[in-house]
Tab-separated table of C-alpha atoms and ligand atoms in Angstrom:
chain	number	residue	atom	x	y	z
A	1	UNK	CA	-13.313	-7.869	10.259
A	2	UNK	CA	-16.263	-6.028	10.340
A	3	UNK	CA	-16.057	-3.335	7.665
A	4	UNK	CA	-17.699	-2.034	4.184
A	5	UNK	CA	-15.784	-1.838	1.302
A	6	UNK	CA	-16.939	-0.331	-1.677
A	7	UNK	CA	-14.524	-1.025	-5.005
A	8	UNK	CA	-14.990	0.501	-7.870
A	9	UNK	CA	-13.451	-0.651	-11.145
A	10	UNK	CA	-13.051	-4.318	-11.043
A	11	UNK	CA	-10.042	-4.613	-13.308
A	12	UNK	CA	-7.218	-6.938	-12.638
A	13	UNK	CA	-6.202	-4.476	-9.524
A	14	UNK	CA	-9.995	-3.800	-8.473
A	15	UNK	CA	-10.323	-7.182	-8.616
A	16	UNK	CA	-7.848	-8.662	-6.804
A	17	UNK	CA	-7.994	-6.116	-3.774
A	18	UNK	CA	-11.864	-7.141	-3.845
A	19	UNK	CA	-11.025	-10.354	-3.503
A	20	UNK	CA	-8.455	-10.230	-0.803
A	21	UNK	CA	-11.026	-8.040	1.115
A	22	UNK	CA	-13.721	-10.542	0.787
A	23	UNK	CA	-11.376	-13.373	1.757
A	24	UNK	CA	-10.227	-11.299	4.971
A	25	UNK	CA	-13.893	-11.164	6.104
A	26	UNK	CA	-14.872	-7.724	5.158
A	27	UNK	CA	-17.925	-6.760	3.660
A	28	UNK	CA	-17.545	-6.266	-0.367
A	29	UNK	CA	-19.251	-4.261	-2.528
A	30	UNK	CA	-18.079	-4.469	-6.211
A	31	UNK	CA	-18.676	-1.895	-9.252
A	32	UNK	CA	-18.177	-1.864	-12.642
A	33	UNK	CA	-19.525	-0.475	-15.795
A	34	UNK	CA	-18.600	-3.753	-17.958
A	35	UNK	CA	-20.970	-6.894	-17.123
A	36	UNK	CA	-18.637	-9.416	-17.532
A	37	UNK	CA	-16.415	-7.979	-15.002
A	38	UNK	CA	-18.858	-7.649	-12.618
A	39	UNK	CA	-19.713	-11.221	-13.131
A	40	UNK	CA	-16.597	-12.725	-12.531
A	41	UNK	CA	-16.480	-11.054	-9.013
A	42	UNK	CA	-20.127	-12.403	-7.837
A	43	UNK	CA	-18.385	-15.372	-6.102
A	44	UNK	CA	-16.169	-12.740	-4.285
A	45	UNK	CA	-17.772	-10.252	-3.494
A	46	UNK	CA	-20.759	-9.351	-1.187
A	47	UNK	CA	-22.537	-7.981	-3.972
A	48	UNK	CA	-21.500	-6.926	-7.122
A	49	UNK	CA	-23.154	-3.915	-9.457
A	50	UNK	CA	-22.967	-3.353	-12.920
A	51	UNK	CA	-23.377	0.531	-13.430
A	52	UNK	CA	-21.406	3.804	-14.393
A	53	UNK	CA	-19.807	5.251	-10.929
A	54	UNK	CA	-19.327	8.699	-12.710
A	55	UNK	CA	-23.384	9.039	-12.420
A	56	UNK	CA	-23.337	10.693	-8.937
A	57	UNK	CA	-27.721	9.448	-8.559
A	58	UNK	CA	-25.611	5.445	-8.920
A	59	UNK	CA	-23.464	6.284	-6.116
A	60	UNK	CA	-26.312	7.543	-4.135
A	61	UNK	CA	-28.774	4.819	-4.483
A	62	UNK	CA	-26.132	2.574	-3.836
A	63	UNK	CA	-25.437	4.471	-0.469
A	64	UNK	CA	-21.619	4.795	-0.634
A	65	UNK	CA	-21.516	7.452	2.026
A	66	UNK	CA	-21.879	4.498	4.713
A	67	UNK	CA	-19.054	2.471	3.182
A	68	UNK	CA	-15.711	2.818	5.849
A	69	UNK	CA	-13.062	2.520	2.713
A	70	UNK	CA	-14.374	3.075	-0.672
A	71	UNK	CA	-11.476	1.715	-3.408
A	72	UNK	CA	-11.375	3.764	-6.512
A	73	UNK	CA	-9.294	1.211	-9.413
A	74	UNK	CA	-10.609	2.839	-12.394
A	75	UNK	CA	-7.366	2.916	-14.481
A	76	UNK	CA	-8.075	3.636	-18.165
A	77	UNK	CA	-10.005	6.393	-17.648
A	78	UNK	CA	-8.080	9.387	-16.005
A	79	UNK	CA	-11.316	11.649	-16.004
A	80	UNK	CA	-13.603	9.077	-14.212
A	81	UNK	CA	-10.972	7.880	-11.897
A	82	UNK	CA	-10.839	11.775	-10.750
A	83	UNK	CA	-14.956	12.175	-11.015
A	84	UNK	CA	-15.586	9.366	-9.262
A	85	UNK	CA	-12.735	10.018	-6.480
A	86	UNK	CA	-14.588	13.570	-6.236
A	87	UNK	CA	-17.840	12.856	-5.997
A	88	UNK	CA	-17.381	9.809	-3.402
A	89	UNK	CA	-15.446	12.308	-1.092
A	90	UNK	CA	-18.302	15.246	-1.523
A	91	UNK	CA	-21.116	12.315	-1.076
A	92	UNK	CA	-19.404	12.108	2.585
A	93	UNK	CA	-17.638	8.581	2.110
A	94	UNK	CA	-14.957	9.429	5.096
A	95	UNK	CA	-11.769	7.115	3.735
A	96	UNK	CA	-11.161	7.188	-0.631
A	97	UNK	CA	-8.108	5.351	-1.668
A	98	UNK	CA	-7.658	5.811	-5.187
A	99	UNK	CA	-5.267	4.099	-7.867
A	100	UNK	CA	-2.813	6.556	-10.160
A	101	UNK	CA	-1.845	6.278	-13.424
A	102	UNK	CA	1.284	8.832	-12.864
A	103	UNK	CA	2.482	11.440	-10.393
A	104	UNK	CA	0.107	13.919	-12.118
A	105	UNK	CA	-2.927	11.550	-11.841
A	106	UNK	CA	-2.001	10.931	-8.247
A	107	UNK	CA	-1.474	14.842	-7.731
A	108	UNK	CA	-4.956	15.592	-8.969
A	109	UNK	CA	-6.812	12.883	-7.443
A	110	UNK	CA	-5.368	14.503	-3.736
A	111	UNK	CA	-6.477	17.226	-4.690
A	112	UNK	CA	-10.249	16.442	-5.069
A	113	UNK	CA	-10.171	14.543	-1.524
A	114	UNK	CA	-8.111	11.453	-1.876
A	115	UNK	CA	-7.130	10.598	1.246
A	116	UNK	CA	-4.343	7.935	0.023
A	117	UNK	CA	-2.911	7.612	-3.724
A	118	UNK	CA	-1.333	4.294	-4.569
A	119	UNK	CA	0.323	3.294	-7.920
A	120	UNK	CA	0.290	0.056	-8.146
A	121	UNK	CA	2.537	-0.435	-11.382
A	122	UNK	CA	5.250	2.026	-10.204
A	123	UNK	CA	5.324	0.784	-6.783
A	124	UNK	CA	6.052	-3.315	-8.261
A	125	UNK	CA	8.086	-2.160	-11.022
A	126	UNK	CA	10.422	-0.735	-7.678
A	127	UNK	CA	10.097	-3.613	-5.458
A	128	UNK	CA	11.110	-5.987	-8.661
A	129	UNK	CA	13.861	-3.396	-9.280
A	130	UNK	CA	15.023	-3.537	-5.610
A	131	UNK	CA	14.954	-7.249	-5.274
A	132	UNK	CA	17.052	-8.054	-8.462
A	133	UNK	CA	20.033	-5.282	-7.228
A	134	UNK	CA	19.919	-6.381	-3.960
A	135	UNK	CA	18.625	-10.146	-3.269
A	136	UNK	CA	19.190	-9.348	0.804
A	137	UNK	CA	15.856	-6.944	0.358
A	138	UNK	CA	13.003	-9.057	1.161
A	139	UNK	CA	10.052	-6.719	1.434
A	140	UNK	CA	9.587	-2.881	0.860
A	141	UNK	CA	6.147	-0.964	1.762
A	142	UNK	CA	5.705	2.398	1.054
A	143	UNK	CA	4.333	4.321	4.218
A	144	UNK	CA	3.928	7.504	2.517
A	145	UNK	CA	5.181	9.554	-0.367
A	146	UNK	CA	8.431	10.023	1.270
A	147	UNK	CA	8.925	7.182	3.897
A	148	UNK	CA	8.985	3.311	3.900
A	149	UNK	CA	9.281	0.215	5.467
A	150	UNK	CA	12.188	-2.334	4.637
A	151	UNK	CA	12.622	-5.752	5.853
A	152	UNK	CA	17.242	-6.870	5.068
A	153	UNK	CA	18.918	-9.550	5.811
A	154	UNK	CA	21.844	-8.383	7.328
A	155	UNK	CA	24.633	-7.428	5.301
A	156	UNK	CA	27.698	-9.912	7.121
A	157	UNK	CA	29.545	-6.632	8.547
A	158	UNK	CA	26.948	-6.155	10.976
A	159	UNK	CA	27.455	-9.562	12.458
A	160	UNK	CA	27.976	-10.115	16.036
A	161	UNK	CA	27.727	-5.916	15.835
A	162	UNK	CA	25.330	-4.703	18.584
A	163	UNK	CA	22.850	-2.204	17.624
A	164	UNK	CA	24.306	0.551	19.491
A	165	UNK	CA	27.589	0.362	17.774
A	166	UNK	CA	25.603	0.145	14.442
A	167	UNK	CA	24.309	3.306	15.449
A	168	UNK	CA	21.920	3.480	12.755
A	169	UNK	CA	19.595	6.058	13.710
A	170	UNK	CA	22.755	8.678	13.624
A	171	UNK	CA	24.461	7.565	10.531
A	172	UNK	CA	21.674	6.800	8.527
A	173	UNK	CA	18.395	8.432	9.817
A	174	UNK	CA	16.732	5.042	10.201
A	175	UNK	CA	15.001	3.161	12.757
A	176	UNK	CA	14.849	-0.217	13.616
A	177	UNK	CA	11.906	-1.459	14.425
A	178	UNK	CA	11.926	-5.300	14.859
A	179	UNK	CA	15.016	-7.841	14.332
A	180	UNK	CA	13.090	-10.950	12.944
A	181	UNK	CA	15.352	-14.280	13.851
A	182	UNK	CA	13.653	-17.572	12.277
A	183	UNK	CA	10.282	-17.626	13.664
A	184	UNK	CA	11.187	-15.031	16.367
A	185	UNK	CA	10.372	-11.534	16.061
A	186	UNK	CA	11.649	-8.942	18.529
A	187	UNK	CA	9.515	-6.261	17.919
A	188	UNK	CA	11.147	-4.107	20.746
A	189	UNK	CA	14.918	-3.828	19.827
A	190	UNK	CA	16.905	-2.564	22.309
A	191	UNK	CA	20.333	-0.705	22.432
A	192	UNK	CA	22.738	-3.970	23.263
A	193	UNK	CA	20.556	-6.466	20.838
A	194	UNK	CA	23.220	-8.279	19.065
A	195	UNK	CA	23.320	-9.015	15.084
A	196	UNK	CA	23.363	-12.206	14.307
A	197	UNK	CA	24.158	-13.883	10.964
A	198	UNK	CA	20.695	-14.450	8.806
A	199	UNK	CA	18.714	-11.643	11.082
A	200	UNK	CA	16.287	-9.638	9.081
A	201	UNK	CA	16.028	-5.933	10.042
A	202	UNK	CA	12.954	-4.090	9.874
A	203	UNK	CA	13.649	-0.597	9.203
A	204	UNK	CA	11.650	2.591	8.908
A	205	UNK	CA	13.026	5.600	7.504
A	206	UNK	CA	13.029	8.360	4.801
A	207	UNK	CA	13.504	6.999	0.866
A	208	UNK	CA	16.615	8.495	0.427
A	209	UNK	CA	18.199	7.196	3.843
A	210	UNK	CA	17.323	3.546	3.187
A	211	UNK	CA	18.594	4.079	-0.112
A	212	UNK	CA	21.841	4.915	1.149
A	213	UNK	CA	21.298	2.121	3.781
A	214	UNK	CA	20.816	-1.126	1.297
A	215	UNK	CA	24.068	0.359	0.039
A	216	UNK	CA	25.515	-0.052	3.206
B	1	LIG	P1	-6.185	-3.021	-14.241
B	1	LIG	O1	-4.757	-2.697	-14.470
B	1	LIG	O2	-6.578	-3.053	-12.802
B	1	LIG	O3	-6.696	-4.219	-15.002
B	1	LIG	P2	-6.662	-0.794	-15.899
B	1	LIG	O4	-5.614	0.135	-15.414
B	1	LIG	O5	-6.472	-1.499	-17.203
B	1	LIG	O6	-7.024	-1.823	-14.778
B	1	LIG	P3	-9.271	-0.161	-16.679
B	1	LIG	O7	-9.425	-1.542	-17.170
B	1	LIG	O8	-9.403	0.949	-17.610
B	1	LIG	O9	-7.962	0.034	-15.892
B	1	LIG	O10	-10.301	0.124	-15.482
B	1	LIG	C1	-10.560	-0.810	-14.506
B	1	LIG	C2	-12.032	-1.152	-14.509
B	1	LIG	O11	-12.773	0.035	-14.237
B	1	LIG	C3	-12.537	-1.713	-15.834
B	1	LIG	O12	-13.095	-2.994	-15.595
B	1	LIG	C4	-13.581	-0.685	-16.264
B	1	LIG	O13	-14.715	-1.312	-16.856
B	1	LIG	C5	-13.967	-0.017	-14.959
B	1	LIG	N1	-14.531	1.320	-15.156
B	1	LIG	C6	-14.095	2.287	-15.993
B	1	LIG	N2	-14.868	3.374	-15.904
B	1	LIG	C7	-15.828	3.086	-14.999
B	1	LIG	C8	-16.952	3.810	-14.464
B	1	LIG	N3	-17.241	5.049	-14.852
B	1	LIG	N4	-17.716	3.201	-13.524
B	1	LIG	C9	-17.446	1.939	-13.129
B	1	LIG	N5	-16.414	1.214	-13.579
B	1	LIG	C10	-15.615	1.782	-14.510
């Protein structure tokens, strides 16, 4: 992977998306106002900075226009989160993803340029939700604010069903997109694919209708 990321607020979320980054291959710059923080990234980062992000001559010298993704995970502080979310979207930086406190945070920060809003505690406290309701929900990832991914094992009525007499799409406004069988994926489902007992469907769809769907 050959891209720049810049992340800024090396808290336990700055942090570990740093380090995944890093460990991926991509390039990693880290930022953080505390020193301490910044030097228990050194070993994961490209290069890590101790310095206030809210000061827009920091951002500058540091070049963060020529970053591809710059992370903003500055949680405490509402007011830099949103400076620093502004001023890396006006310096030119083409691709901000910024971490929300709350739906308000989240509103704001789109509104000064945020071109994705993630919220990291609301988003686990739903998959943990999810997962103790239903144990057949393996994985859910949000796409947007309104659609997401969800990877079921198959409830047993759908067993030895094929997917056209499921009909899915019609009664539920969801799409399957891959049927995952042991180490086989079939990532181009067709029609007369039958079910079989410990599938996993991938599904794609609105919140609401995959709601109803795990219900299913
Ligand atoms: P997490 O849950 O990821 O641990 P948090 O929600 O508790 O984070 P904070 O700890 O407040 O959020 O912020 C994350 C990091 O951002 C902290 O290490 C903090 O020092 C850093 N930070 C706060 N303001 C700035 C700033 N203006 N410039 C750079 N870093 C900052």
């Amino acid at each position: 992977m050959n891209k720049q990321f810049a992340v800024i607020g090396l808290g336990r979320f700055g942090s570990s998306v740093a380090n995944t980054l890093y460990s991926m291959g991509g390039q990693v710059l880290g930022i953080d106002v505390d020193e301490d923080k910044v030097r228990a990234v050194i070993q994961f980062t490209t290069r890590a900075v101790a310095a206030d992000a809210t000061d827009e001559q920091v951002l500058r010298s540091l070049a963060i226009r020529n970053f591809d993704v710059v992370i903003v995970a500055i949680g405490g502080s509402i007011q830099a989160s949103i400076m620093v979310t502004l001023l890396a979207k006006e310096l030119g930086v083409k691709y901000v993803v910024a971490k929300a406190q709350n739906e308000l945070h989240g509103k704001i920060l789109y509104r000064v340029g945020a071109d994705r809003v993630v919220f990291p505690e609301r988003d686990m406290g739903f998959r943990v939700a999810r997962n103790l309701v239903s144990s057949s929900i393996l994985e859910y990832i949000e796409l947007s604010q309104d659609v997401g991914m969800l990877e079921m094992v198959v409830p047993q009525k759908m067993v030895g069903k094929e997917l056209r007499q499921l009909d899915l799409r019609n009664r539920f406004n969801i799409n399957v997109i891959a049927i995952k069988r042991g180490e086989h994926v079939n990532i181009t489902p067709r029609a007369d694919d039958c079910i079989e007992k410990d599938d996993v469907l991938v599904v794609v769809g609105l919140k609401e209708d995959l709601q109803r769907f795990e219900q299913y």
